[in-house]
PDB file of C-alpha atoms in Angstrom:
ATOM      1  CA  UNK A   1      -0.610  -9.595  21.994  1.00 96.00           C
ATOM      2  CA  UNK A   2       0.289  -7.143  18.733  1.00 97.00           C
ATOM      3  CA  UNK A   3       1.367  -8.431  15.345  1.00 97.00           C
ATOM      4  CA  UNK A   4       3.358  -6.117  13.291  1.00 97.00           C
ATOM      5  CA  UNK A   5       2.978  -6.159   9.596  1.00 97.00           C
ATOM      6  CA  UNK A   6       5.614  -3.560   7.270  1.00 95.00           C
ATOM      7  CA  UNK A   7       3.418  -2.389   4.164  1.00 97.00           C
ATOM      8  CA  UNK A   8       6.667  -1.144   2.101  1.00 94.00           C
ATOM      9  CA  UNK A   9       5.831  -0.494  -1.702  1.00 93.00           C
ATOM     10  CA  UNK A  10       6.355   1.554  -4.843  1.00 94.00           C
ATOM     11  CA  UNK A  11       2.868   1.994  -5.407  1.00 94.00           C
ATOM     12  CA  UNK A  12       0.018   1.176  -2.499  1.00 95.00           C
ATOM     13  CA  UNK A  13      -3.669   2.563  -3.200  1.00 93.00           C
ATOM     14  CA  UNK A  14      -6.091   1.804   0.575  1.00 92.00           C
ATOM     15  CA  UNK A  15      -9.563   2.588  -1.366  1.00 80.00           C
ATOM     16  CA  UNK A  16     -12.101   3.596   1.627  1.00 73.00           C
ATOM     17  CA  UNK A  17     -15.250   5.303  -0.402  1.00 68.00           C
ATOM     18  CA  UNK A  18     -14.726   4.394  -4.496  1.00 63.00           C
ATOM     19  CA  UNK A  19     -17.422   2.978  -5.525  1.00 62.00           C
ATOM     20  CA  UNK A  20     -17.410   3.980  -9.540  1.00 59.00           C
ATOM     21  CA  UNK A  21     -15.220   5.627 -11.965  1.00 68.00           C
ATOM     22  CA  UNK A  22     -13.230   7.693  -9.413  1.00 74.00           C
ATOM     23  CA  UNK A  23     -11.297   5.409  -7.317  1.00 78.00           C
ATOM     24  CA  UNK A  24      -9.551   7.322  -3.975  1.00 85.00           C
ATOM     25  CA  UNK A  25      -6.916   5.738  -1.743  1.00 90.00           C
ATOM     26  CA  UNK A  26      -7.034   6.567   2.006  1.00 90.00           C
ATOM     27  CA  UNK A  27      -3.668   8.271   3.711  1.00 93.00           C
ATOM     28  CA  UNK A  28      -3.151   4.727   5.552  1.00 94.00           C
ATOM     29  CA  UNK A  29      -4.213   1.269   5.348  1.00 95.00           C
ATOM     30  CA  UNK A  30      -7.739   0.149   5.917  1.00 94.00           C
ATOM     31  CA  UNK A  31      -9.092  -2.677   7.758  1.00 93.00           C
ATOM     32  CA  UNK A  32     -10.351  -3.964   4.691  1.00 91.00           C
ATOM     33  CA  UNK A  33      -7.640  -3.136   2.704  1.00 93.00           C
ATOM     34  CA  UNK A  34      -5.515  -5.286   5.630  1.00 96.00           C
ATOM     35  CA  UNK A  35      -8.071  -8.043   5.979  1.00 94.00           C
ATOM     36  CA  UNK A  36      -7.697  -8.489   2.688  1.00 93.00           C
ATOM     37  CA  UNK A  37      -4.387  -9.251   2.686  1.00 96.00           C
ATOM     38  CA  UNK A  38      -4.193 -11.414   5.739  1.00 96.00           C
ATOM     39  CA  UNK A  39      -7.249 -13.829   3.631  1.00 94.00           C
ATOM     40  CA  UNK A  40      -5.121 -13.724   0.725  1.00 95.00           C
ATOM     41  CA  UNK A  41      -2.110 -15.668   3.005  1.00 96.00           C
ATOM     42  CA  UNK A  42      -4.544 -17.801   4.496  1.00 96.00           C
ATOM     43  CA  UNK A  43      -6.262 -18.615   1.655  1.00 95.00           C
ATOM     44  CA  UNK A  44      -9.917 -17.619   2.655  1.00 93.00           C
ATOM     45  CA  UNK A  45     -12.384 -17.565  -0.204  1.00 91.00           C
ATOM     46  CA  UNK A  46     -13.839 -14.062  -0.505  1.00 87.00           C
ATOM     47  CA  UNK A  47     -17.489 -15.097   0.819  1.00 89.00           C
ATOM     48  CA  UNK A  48     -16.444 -16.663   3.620  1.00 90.00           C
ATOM     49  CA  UNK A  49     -17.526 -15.250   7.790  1.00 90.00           C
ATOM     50  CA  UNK A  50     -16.127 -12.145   9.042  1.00 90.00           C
ATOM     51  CA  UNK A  51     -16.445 -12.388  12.245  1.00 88.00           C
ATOM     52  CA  UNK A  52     -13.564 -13.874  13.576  1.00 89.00           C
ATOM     53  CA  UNK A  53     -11.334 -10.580  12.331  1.00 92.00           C
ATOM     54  CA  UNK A  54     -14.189  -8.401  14.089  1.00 90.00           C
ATOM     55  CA  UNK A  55     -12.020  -8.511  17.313  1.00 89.00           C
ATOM     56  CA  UNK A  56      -8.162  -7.250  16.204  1.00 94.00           C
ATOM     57  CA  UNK A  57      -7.738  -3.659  16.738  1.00 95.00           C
ATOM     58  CA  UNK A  58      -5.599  -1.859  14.429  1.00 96.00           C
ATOM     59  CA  UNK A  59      -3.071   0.723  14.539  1.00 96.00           C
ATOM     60  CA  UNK A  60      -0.763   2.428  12.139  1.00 97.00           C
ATOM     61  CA  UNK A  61       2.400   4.351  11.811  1.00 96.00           C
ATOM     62  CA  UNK A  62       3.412   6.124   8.795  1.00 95.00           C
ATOM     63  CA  UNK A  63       6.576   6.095   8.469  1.00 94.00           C
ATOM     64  CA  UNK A  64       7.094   7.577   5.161  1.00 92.00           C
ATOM     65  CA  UNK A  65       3.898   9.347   3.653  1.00 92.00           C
ATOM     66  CA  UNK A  66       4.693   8.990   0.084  1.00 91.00           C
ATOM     67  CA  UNK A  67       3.081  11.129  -2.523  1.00 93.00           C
ATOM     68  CA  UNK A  68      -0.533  11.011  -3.910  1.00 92.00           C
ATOM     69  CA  UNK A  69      -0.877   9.964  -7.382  1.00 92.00           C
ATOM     70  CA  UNK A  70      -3.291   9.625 -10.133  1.00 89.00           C
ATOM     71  CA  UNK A  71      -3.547   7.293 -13.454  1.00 85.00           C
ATOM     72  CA  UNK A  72      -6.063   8.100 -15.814  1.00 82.00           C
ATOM     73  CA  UNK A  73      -7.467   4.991 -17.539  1.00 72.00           C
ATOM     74  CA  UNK A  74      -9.549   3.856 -20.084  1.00 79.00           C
ATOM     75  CA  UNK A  75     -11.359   0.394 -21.163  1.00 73.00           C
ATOM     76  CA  UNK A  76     -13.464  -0.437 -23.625  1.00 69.00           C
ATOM     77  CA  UNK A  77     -16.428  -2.694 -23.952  1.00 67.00           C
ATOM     78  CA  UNK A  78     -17.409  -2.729 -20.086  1.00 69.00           C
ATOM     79  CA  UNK A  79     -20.866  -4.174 -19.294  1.00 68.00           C
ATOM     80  CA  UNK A  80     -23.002  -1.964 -17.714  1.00 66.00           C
ATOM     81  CA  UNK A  81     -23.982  -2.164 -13.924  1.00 62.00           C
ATOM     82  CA  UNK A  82     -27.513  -3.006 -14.502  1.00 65.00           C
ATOM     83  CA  UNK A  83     -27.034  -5.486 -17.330  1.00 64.00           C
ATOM     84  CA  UNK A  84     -28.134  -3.698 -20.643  1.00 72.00           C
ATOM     85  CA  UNK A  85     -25.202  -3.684 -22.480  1.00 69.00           C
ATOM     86  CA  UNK A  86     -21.531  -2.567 -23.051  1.00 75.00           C
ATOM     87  CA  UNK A  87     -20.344   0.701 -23.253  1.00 68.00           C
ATOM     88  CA  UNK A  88     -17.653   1.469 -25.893  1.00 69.00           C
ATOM     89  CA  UNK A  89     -15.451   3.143 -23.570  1.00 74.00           C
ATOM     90  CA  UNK A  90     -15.497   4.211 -19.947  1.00 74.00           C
ATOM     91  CA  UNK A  91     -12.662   6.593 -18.317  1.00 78.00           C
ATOM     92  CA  UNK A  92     -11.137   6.536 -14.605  1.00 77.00           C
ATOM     93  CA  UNK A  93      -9.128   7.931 -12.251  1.00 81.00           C
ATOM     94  CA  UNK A  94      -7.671   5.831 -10.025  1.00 85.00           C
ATOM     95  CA  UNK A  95      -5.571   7.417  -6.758  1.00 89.00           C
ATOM     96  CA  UNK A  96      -2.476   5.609  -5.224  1.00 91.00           C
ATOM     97  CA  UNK A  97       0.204   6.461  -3.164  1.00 94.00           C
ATOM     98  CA  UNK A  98       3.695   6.406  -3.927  1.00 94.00           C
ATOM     99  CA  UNK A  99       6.906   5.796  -1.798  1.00 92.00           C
ATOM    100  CA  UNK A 100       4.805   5.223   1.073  1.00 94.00           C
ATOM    101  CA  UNK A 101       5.706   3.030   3.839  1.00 94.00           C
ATOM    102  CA  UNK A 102       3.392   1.937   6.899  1.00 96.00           C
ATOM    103  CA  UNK A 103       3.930  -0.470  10.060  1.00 96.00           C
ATOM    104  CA  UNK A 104       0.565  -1.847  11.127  1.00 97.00           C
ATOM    105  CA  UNK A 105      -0.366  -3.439  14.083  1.00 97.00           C
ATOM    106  CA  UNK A 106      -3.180  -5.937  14.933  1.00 97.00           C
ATOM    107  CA  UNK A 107      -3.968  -6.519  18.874  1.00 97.00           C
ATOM    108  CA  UNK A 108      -5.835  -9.544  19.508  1.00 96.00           C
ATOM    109  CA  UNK A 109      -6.530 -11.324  22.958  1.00 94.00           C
ATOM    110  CA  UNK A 110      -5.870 -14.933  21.195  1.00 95.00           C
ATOM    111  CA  UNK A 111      -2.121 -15.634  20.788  1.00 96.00           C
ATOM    112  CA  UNK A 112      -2.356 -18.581  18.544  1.00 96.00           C
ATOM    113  CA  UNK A 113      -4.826 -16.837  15.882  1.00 96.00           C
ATOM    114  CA  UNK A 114      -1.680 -14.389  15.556  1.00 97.00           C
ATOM    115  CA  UNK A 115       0.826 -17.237  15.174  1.00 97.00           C
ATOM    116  CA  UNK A 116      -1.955 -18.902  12.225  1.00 97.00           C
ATOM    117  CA  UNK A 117      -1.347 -15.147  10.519  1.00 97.00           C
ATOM    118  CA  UNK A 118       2.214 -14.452  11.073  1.00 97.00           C
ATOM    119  CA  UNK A 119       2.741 -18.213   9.806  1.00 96.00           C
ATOM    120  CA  UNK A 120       0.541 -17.291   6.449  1.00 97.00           C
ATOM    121  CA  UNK A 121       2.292 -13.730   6.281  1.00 96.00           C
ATOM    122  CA  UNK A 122       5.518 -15.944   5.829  1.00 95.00           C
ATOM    123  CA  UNK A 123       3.934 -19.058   3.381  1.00 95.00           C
ATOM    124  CA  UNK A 124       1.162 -17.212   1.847  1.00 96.00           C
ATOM    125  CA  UNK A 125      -1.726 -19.632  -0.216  1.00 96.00           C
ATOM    126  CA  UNK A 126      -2.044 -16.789  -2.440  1.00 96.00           C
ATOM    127  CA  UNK A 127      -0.059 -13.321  -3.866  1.00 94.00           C
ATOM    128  CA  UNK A 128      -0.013 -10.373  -1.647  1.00 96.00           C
ATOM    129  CA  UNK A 129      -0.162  -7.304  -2.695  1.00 93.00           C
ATOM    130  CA  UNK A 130      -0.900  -3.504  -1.701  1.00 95.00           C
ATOM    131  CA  UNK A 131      -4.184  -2.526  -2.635  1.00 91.00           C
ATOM    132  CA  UNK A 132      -4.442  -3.659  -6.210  1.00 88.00           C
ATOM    133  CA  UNK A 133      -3.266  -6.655  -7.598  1.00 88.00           C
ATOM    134  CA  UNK A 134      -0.400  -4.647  -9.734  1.00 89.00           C
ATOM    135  CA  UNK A 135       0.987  -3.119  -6.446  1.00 93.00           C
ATOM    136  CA  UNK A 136       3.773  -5.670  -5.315  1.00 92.00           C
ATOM    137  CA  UNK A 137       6.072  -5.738  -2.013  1.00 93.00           C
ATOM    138  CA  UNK A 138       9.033  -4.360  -2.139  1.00 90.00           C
ATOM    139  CA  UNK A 139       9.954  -6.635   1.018  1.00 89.00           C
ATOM    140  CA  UNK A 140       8.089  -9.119   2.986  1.00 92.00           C
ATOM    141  CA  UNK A 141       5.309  -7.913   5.257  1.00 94.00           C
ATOM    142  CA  UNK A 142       6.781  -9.986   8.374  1.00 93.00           C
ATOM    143  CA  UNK A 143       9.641  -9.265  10.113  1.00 92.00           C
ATOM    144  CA  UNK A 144      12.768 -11.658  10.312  1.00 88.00           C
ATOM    145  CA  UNK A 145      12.930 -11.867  14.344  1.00 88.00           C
ATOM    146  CA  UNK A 146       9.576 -12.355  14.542  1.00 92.00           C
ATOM    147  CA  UNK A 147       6.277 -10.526  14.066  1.00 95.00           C
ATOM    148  CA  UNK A 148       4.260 -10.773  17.251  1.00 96.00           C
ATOM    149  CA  UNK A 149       5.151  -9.037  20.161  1.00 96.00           C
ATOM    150  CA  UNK A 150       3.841 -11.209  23.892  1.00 95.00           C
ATOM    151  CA  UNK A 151       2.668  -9.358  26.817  1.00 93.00           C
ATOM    152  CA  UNK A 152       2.731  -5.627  24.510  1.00 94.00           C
ATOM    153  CA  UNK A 153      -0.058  -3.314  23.548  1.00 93.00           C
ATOM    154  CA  UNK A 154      -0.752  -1.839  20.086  1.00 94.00           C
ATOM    155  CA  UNK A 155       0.467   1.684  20.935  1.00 93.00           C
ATOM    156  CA  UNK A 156       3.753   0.615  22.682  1.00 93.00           C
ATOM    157  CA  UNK A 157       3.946  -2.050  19.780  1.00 95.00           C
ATOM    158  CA  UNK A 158       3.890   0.280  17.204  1.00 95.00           C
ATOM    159  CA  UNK A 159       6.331   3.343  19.497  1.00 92.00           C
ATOM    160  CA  UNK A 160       8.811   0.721  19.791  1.00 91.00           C
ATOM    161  CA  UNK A 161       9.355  -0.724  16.642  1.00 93.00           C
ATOM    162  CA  UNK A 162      12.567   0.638  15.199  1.00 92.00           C
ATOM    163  CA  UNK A 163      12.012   3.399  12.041  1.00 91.00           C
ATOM    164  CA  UNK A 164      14.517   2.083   9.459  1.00 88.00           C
ATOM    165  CA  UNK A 165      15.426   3.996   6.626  1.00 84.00           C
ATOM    166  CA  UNK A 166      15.774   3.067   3.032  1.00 81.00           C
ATOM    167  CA  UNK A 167      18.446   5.030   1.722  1.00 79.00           C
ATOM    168  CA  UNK A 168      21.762   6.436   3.198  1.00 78.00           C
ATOM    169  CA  UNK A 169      19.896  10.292   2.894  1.00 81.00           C
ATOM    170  CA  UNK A 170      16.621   9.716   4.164  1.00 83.00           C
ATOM    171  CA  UNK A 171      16.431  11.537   7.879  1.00 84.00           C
ATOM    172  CA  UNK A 172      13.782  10.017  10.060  1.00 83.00           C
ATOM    173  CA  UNK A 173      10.618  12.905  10.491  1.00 82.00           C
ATOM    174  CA  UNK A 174      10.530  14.838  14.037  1.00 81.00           C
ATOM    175  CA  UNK A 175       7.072  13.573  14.151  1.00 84.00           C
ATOM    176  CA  UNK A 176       5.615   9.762  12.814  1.00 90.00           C
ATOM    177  CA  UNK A 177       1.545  10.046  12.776  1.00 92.00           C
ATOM    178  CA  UNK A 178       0.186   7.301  14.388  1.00 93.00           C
ATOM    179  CA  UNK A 179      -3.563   6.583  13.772  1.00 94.00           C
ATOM    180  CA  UNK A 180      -5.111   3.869  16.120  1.00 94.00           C
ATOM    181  CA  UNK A 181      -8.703   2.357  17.305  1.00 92.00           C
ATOM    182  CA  UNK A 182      -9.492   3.345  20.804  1.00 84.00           C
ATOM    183  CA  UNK A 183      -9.623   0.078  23.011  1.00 79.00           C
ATOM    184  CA  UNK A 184     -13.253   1.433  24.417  1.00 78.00           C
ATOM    185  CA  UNK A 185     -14.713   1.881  20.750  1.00 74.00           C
ATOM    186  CA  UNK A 186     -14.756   5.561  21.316  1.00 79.00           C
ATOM    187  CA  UNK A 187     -12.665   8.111  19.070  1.00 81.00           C
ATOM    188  CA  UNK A 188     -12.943  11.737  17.806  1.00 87.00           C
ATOM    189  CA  UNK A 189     -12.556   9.958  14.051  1.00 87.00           C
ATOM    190  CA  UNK A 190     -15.594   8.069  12.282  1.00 85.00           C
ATOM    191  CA  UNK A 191     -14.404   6.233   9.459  1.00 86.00           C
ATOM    192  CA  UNK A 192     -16.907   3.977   7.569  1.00 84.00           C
ATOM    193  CA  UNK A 193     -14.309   1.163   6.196  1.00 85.00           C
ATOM    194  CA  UNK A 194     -14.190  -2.280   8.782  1.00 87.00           C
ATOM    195  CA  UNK A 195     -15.323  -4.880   6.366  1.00 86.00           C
ATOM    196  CA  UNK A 196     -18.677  -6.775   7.155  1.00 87.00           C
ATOM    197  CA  UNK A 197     -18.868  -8.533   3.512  1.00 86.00           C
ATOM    198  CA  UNK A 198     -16.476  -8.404   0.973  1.00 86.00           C
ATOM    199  CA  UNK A 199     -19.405  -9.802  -1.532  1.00 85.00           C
ATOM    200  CA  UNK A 200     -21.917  -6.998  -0.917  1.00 83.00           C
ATOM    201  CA  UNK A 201     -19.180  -4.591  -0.156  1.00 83.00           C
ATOM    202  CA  UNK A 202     -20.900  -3.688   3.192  1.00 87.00           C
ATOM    203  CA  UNK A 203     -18.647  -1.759   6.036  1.00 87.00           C
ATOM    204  CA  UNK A 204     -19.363  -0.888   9.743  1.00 87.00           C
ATOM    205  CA  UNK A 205     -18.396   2.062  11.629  1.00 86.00           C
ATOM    206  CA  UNK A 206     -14.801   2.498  13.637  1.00 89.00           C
ATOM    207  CA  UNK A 207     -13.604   5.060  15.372  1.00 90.00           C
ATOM    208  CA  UNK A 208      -9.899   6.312  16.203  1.00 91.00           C
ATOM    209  CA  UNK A 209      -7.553   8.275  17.321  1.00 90.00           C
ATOM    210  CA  UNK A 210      -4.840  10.431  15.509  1.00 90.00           C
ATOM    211  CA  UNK A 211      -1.350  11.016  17.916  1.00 87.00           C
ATOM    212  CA  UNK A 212       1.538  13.052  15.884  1.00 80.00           C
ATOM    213  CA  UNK A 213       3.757  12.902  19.221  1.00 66.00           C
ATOM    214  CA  UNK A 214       5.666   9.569  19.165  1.00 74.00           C
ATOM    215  CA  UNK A 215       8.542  10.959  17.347  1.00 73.00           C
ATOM    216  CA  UNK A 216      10.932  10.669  19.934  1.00 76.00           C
ATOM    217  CA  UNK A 217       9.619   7.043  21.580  1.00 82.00           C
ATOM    218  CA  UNK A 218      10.533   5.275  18.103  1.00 86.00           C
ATOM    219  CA  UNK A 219      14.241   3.950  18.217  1.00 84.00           C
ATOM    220  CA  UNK A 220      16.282   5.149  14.976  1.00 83.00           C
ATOM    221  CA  UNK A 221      18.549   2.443  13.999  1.00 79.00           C
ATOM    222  CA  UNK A 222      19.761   3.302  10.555  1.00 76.00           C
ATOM    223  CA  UNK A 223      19.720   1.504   7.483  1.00 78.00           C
ATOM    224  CA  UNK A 224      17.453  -1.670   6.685  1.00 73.00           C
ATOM    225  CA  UNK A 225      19.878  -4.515   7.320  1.00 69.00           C
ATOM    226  CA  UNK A 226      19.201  -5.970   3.281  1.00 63.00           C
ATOM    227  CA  UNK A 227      19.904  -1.941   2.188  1.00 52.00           C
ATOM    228  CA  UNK A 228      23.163  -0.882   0.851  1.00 47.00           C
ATOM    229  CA  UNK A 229      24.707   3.201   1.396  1.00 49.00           C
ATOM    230  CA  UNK A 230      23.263   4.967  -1.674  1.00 46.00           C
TER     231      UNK A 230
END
């Protein structure tokens, strides 16, 4: 069983190694990134177990890049990390990416833990948001005839979803990168971002897959249904 999730947003930022004043975004969504977002519609607490999430295998396809973007801030009077004090002002950069649009799909072996999600994705307990709590939806994250796809892998999940575009101008790419966790655990990509405590900010090892060919599997239907011809 697959769930499909659309990440569609003016701004989304999918930090995967910030720890300090620099703050990245990854090219994608993260698991942790997406975890976080599926505890924020079920309304788990941010110490709570793990595990449970350990098991869905995640896929994406970008269907719209975006840009990469910087802001440079500043804030004042930030306590130090060991304690000391506050310093009178501290300076970041902090990456996001802009116009961006991603479909994201979970496999999982238990068909009514995808139901609990999709139902949250629809009723969330709390906001949901891309990244950073300033970086809002521009739609929802389900999808009106339904989110979960029965007896369908993640890969054929994710090839047959329709690419819709959002204006009347934008042509769908020859190619739609699709980036993927290898069913075995084995990939040519080691990426050091599945969650295994949001408190300590602790991650495990995944490895996946990169496929650029799935251009021509992926159904172009035209216009989102909600978008007018501009």
């Amino acid at each position: 069983y697959t769930l499909l999730i659309r990440l569609v947003g003016p701004m989304q930022s999918w930090a995967h190694r910030s720890r300090f004043d620099d703050r990245d975004t990854a090219l994608e969504p993260t698991p942790s990134g997406v975890i976080g977002l599926l505890w924020a519609a079920l309304g788990i607490l941010r110490d709570a177990d793990l595990s449970r999430f350990h098991d869905l295998r995640m896929g994406v396809r970008v269907d719209a890049p975006g840009r990469v973007m910087v802001d440079y801030h500043t804030a004042k009077e930030v306590v130090r990390a060991d304690g000391s004090g506050l310093e009178k002002t501290v300076t970041s950069h902090r990456y996001y990416l802009s116009d961006a649009r991603f479909l994201v799909g979970l496999e999982s072996a238990e068909l009514e833990f995808l139901r609990k999600i999709e139902a949250a994705l629809r009723n969330p307990v709390w906001p949901l948001y891309l990244g950073r709590k300033s970086f809002c939806l521009t739609m929802p994250v389900w999808l009106p005839e339904g989110s979960i796809r029965e007896g369908v892998g993640l890969e054929d999940a994710l090839a047959e979803f329709p690419w819709y575009r959002l204006t009347g101008w934008e042509r769908k790419p020859d190619r739609l990168r699709l980036v993927t966790e290898r069913p075995d655990g084995e990939g040519p990509i080691a990426l050091l971002d599945r969650p295994v405590s949001f408190v300590e900010r602790r991650f495990a090892q995944r490895r996946v897959q990169t496929d650029s060919a799935i251009g021509d599997r992926v159904p172009d239907v035209g216009l989102l249904p909600c978008i007018s011809p501009a």
